[in-house]
Coordinates of C-alpha atoms in Angstrom, one line a residue:
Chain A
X888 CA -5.1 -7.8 36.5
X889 CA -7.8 -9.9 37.7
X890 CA -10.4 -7.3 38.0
X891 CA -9.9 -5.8 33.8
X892 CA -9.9 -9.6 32.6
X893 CA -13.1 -9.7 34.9
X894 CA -14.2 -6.7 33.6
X895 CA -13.1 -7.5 30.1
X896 CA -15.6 -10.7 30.5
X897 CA -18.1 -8.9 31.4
X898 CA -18.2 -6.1 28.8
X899 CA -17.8 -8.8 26.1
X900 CA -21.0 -10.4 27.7
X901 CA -22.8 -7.2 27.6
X902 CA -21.9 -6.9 23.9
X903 CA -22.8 -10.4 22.8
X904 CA -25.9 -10.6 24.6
X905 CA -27.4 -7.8 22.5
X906 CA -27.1 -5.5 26.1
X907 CA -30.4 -3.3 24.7
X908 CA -29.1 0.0 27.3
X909 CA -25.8 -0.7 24.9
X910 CA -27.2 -0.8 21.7
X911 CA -29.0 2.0 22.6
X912 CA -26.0 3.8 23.7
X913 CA -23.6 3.5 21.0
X914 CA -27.0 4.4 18.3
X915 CA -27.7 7.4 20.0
X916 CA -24.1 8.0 19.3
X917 CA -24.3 7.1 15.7
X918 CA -27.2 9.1 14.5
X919 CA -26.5 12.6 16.5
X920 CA -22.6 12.6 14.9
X921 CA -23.6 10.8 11.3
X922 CA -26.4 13.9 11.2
X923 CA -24.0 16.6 12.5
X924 CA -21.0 15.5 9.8
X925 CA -23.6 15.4 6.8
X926 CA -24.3 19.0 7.4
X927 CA -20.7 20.3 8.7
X928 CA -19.8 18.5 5.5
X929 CA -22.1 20.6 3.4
X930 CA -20.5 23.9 5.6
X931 CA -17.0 22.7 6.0
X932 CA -15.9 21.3 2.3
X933 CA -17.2 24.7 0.1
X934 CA -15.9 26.9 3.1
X935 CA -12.3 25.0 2.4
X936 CA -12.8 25.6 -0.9
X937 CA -14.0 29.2 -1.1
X938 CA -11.1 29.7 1.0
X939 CA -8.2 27.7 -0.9
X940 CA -9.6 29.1 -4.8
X941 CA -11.1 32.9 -3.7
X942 CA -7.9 35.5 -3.4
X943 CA -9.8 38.1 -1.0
X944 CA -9.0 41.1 1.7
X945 CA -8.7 39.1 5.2
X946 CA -8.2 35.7 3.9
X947 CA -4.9 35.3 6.5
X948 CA -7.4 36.1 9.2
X949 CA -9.7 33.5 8.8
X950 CA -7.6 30.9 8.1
X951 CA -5.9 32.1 11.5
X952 CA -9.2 31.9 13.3
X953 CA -10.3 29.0 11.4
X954 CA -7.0 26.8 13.0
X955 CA -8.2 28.3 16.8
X956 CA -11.9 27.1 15.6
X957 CA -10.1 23.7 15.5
X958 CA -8.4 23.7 18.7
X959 CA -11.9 24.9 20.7
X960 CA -12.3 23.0 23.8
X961 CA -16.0 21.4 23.5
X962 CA -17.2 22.6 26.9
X963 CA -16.7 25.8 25.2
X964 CA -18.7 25.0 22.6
X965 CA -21.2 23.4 25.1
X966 CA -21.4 26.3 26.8
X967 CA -21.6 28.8 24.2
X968 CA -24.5 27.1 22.4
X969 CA -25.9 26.1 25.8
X970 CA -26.5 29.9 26.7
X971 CA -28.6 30.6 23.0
X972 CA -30.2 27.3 23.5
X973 CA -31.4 27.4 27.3
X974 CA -34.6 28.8 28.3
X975 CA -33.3 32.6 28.8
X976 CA -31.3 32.6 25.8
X977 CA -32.1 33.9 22.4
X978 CA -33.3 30.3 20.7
X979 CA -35.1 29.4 24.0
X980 CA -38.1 29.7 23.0
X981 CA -37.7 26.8 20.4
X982 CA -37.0 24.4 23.3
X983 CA -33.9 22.3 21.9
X984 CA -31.8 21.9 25.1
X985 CA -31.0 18.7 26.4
X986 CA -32.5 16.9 22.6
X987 CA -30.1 15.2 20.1
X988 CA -31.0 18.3 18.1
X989 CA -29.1 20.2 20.8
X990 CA -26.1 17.8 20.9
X991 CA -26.0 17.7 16.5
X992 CA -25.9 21.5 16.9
X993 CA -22.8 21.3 19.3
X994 CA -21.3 18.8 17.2
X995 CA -21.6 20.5 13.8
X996 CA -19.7 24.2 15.2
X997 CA -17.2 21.3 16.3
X998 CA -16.8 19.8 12.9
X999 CA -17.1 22.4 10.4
X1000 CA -13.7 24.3 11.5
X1001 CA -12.4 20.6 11.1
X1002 CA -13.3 19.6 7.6
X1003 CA -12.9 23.3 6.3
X1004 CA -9.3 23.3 7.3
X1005 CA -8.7 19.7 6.3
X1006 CA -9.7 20.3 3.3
X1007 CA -8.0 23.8 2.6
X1008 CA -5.0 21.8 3.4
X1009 CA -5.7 19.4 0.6
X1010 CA -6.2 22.5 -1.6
X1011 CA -3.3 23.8 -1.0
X1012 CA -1.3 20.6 -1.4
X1013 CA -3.0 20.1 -4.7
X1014 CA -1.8 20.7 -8.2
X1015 CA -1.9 24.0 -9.1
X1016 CA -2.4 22.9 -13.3
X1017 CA -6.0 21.3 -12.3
X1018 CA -7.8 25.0 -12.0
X1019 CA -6.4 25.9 -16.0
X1020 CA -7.2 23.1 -17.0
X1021 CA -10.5 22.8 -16.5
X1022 CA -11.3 26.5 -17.4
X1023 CA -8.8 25.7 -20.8
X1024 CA -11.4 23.1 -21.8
X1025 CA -14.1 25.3 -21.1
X1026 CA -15.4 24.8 -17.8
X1027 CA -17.2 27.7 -15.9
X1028 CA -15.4 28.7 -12.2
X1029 CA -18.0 26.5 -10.3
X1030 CA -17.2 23.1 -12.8
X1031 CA -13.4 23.9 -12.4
X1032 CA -14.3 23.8 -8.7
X1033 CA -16.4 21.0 -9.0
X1034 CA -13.1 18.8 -10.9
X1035 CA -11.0 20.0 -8.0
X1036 CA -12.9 18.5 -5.8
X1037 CA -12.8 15.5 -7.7
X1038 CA -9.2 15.7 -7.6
X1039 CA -8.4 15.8 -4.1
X1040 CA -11.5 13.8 -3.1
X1041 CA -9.2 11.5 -0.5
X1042 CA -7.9 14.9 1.4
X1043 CA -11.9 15.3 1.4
X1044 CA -12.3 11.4 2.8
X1045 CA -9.6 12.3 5.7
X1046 CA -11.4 15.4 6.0
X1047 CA -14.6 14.3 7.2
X1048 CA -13.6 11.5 8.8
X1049 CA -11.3 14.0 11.2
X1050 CA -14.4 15.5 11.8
X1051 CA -16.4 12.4 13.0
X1052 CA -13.9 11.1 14.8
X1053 CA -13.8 14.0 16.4
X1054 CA -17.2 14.8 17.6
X1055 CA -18.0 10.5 18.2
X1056 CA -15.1 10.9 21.0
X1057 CA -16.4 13.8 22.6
X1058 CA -17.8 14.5 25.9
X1059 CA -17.9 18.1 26.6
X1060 CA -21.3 19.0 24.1
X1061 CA -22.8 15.8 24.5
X1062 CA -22.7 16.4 28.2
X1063 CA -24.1 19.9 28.5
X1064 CA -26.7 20.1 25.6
X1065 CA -27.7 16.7 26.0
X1066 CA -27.7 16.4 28.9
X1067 CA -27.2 12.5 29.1
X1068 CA -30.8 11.0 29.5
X1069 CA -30.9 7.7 29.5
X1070 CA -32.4 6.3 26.5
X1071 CA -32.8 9.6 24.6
X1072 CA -29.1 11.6 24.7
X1073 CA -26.7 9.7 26.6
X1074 CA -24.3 8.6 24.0
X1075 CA -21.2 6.2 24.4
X1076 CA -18.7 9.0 25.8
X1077 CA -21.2 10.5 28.7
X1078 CA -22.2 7.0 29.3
X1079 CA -18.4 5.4 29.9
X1080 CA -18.0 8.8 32.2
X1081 CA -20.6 8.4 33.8
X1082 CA -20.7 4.6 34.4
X1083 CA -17.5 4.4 35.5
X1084 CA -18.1 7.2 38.1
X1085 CA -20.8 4.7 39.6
X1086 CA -18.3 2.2 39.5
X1087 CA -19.7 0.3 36.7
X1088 CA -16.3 0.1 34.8
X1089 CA -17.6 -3.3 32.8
X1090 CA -20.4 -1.3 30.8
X1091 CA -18.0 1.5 30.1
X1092 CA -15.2 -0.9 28.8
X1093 CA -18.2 -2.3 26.7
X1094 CA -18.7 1.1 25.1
X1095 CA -15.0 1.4 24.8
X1096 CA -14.7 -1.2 22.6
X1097 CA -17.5 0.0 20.8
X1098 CA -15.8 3.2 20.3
X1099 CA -12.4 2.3 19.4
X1100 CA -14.5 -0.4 16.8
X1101 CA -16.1 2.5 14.9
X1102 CA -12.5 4.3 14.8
X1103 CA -11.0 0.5 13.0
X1104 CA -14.3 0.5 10.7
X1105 CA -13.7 3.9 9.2
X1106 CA -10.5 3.8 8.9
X1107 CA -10.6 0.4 7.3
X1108 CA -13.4 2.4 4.9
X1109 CA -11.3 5.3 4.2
X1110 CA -8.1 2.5 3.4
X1111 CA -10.7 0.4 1.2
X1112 CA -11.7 3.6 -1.0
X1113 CA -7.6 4.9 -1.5
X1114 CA -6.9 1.7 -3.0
X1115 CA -9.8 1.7 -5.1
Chain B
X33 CA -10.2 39.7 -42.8
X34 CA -10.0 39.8 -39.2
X35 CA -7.5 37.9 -37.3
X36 CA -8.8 35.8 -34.7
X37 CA -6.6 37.1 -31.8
X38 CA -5.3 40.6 -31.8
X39 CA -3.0 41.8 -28.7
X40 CA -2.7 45.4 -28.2
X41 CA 0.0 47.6 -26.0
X42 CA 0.3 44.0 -24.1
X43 CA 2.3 44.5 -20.6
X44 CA 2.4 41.5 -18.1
X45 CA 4.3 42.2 -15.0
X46 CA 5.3 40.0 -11.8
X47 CA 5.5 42.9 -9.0
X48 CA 8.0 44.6 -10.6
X49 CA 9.5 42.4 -13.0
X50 CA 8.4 42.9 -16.7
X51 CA 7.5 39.3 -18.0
X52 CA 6.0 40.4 -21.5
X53 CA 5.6 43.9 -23.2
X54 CA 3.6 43.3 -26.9
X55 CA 2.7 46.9 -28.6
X56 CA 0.9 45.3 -31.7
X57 CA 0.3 41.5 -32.5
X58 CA -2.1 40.1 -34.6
X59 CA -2.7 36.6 -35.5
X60 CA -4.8 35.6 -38.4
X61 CA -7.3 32.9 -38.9
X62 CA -6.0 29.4 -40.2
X63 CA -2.7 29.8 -39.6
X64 CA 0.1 28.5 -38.1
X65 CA 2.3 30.0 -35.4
X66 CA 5.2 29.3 -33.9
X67 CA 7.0 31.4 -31.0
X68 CA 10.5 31.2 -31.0
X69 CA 12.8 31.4 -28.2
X70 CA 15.0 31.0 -25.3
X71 CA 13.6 29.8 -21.8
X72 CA 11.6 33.0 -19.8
X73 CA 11.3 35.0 -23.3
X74 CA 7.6 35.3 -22.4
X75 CA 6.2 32.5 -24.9
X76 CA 4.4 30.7 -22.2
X77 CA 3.3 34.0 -20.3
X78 CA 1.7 35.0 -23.8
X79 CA -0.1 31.5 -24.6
X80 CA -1.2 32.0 -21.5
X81 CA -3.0 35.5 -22.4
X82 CA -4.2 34.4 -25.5
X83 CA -6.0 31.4 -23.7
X84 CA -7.8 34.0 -21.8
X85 CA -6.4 32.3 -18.8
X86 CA -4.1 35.0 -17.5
X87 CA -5.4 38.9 -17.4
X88 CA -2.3 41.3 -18.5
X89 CA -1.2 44.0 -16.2
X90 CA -1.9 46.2 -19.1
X91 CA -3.4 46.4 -22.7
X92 CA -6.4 45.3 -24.7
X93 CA -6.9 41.8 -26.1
X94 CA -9.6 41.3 -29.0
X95 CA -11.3 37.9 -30.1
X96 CA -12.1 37.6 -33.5
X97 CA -13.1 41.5 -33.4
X98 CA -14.9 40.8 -30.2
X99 CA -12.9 43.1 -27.2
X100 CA -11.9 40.9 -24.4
X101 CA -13.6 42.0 -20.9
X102 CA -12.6 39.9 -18.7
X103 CA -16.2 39.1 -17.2
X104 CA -16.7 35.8 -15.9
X105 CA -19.7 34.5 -18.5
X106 CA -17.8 36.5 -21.6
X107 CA -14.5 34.3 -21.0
X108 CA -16.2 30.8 -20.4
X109 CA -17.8 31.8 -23.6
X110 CA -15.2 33.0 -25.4
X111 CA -12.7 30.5 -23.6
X112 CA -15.1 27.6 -25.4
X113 CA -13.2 28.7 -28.7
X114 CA -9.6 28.3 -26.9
X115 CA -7.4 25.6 -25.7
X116 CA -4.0 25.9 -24.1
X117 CA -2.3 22.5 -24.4
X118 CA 0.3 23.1 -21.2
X119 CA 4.2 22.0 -21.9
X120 CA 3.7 19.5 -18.9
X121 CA -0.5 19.0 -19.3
X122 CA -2.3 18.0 -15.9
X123 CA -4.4 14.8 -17.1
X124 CA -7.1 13.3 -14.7
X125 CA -6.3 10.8 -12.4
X126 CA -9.2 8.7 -14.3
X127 CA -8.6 6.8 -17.5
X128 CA -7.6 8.4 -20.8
X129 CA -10.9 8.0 -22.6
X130 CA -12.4 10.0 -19.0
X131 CA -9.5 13.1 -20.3
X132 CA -10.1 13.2 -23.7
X133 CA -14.0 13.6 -23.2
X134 CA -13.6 15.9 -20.5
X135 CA -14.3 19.3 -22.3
X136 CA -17.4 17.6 -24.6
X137 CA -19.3 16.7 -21.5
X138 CA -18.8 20.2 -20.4
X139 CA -20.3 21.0 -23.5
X140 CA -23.8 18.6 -23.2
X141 CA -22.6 16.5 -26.0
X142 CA -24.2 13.0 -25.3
X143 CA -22.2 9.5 -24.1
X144 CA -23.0 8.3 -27.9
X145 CA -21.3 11.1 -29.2
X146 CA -19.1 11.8 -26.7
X147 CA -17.4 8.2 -27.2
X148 CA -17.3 7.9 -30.9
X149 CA -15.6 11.5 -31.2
X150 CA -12.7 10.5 -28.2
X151 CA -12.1 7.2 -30.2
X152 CA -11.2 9.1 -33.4
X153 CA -9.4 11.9 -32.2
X154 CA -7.7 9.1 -29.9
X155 CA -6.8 7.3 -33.1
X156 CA -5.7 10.3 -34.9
X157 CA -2.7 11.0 -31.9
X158 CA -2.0 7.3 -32.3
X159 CA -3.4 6.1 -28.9
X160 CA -6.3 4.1 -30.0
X161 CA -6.9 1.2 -27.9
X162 CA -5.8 3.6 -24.8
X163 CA -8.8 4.4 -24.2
X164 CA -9.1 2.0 -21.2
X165 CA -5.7 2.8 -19.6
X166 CA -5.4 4.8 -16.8
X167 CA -4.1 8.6 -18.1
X168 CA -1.5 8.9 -15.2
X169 CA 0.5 5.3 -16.3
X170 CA 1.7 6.4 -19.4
X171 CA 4.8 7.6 -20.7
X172 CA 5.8 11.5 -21.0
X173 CA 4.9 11.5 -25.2
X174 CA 2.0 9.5 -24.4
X175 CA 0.6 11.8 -21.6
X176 CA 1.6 14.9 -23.9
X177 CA -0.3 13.3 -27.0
X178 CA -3.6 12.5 -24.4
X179 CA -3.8 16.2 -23.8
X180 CA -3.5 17.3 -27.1
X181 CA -6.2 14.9 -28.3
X182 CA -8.4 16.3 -25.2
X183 CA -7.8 20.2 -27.2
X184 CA -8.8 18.3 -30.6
X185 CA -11.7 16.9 -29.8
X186 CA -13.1 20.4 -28.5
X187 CA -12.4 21.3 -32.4
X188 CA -11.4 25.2 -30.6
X189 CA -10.9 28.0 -33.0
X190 CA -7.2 28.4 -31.7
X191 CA -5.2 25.7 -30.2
X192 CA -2.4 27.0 -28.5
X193 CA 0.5 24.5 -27.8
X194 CA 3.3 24.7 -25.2
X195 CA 6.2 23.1 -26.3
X196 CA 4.2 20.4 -27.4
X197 CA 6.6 17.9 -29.2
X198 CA 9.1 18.0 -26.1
X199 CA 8.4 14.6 -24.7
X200 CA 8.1 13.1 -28.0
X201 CA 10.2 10.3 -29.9
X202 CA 11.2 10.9 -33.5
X203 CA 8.3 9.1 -35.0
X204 CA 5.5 10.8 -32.6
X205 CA 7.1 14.1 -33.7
X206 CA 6.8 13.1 -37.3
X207 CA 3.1 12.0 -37.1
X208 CA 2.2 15.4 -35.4
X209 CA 3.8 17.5 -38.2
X210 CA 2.1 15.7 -40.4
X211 CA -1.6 16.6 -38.8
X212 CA -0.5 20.2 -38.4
X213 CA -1.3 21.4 -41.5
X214 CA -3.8 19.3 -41.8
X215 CA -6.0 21.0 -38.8
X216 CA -5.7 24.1 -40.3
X217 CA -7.1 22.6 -43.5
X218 CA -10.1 22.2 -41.0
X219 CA -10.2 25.8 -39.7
X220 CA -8.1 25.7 -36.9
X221 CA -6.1 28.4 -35.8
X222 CA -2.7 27.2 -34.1
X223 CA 0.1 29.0 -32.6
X224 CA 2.6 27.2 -31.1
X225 CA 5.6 27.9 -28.2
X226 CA 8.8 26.2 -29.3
X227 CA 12.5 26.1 -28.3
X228 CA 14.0 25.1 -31.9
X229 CA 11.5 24.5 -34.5
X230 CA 12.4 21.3 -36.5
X231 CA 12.6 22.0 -40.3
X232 CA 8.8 20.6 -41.4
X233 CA 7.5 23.3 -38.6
X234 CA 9.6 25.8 -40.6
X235 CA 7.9 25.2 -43.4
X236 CA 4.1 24.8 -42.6
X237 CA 4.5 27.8 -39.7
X238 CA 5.4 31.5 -39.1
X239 CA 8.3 32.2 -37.3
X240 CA 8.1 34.6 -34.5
X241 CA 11.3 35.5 -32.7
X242 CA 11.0 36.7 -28.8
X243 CA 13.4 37.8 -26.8
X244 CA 13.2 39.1 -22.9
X245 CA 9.5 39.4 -23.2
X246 CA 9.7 41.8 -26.7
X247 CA 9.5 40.3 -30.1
X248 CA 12.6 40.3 -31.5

């Protein structure tokens, strides 16, 4: 017990001293995942949506293979984009492995399958008297949309934040397109893994807490805008 | 004179099921309708059609002369002149005022406008001074008169009404009676889906009987 209250100690330390390797860290973190959601969000919401409204030959099939989308290992996903990405690959030539760009590509394949399913679930949980009415008082197909959207913006909320929590906690992408430079792509999760590897189990526990501090904030945002 | 809604050799079906057959129907301008009937005689089904918000299996449907095609900038235009008031109306989870102005903002109207048109068509259902109140905390009559006043503001050509009166006290019932007649004094065309109609809807509307989908 000694050692994790020492450890404990010393990861609190880290964290109150202003730790720059930290802070550097866990913004690394922030900016690669808050990049990839804004644009798996602009994918993943109208891809629920066209889904959930539009009746259309195959539908059954890509919901199916939208749910296995959401169940892909990330090391898959590292790998896959890793071979377009490195130097032999098709997008080689553009020189984007081992850059955040590299990691917020990983991340948004990760998300998008996420926040489209999330919120073709919401969709589908919604009230089906929201599409008529919109069109009744004379909105076009794309406003009804628009009002349904509206309507079921919380499964949207929980929607994208499934998605960032998902890609802030993972390793796998991170790891093989970014290769986890110091100061430059090593986020919190390749940095715990691979501090605690060196036996630096303090500075990981002080990204720990980090994490699992970003996981009470927006969960405390999403709880703030439901009772609004 | 033309009527504003015509239905011609009308057939809706559910797979297999035969949910409304119509071989000639024609409803003229500034009058009122009302659709009599038990439960799944095909009232609903037809308000439906006639709000241009359900394509029959079969048949032809004309708008003021103008042949329905069912394209998607033809019915938001044509659906501009239409409102379906449903028997249990979705309202916004926003506050009644937010409802009722809805369909004008679709429509460009400016906030001025917009507002000064929701407060009198809120005080002609006898909600004024809802405006504030959020749509989903009020009563069943109260919810059923918000949605009606969100179809009157849009001043549409044909209102069509599902069962409107049935969450309605004695006194709400009597006050809409009362503007019935007098929206038609205004050019409206209504045609209205009803269980029993009382005795004043007797007298200001036409009566017409369905029965398993047909007229009867």
């Amino acid at each position: 017990m000694g050692f994790l209250f020492d450890s404990l100690k010393t990861a609190l330390d880290l964290i109150l001293s202003l730790d720059p390797e930290v802070y550097n860290t866990v913004w690394t973190s922030l900016y690669v995942s808050a990049i990839a959601i804004v644009f798996a969000t602009i994918a993943g919401v109208p891809a629920g949506l066209a889904i959930g409204i539009g009746r259309f030959p195959g539908r059954r099939v890509v919901i199916t293979l939208l749910n296995t989308l959401m169940a892909l290992p990330t090391v898959v996903v590292g790998l896959v984009v890793y071979g377009f990405l490195s130097r032999m690959g098709p997008l080689g030539q553009f020189g984007l492995l081992f850059t955040p760009s590299a990691m917020i590509i990983g991340q948004i394949i990760l998300a998008t399958p996420i926040i489209a399913n999330y919120t073709l679930a919401a969709l589908s949980a919604s009230d089906s008297r929201i599409m008529p009415t919109a069109l009744t008082l004379g909105a076009s197909t794309t406003r009804g949309a628009i009002l349904l959207l509206q309507e079921i913006r919380f499964g949207v909320m929980a929607a994208i934040i499934a998605g960032f929590g998902r890609i802030i906690a993972e390793v796998g992408v991170a790891m093989m397109l970014g290769g986890n430079i110091r100061g430059y792509t090593r986020t919190m999760t390749t940095a715990i893994a691979l501090e605690t590897s060196k036996g630096e189990f303090a500075f990981g526990l002080a990204l720990g807490l980090f994490l699992m501090a970003v996981a009470l904030l927006i969960n405390m945002f999403l709880n703030f805008l439901q009772q609004r | 004179m033309t009527p504003i809604l015509s239905l011609r050799s009308i057939e809706m079906r559910y797979n297999k099921h035969l949910a409304l057959q119509l071989e000639k129907l024609d409803f003229s301008a500034q009058h009122i309708y009302s659709l009599v009937g038990p439960n799944g005689c095909g009232k609903s089904t037809l308000l439906q059609i006639a709000a241009l918000l359900l394509k029959p299996t079969k048949g032809q449907i004309l708008f003021d002369g103008e042949q329905v095609l069912w394209k998607k900038n033809t019915l938001q235009r044509l659906r501009q002149n239409i409102t379906l008031v449903h028997q249990s109306p979705y309202l916004l989870s926003r506050s009644v005022r937010h409802n009722v102005a809805y369909g004008l903002k679709i429509r460009g109207i400016d906030s001025k406008e917009q507002h000064r048109l929701t407060h009198s068509t809120l005080e002609l259902v006898g909600l004024s001074g809802f405006g504030r109140r959020n749509a989903r905390e009020l009563s069943g009559g109260e919810q059923q008169r918000v949605a009606i006043a969100r179809a009157l503001v849009l001043q549409p050509r044909l209102l069509l009404l599902d069962e409107p009166t049935s969450n309605m006290d004695r006194a709400s019932i009597e006050a809409f009676d009362r503007l019935m007649p007098t929206l038609v004094e205004q050019g409206m065309t209504i045609i209205q889906a009803t269980h029993a109609p009382d005795p004043a809807q007797r007298q200001y509307s036409t009566i017409i009987h369905m029965e398993d989908g047909r007229l009867a």
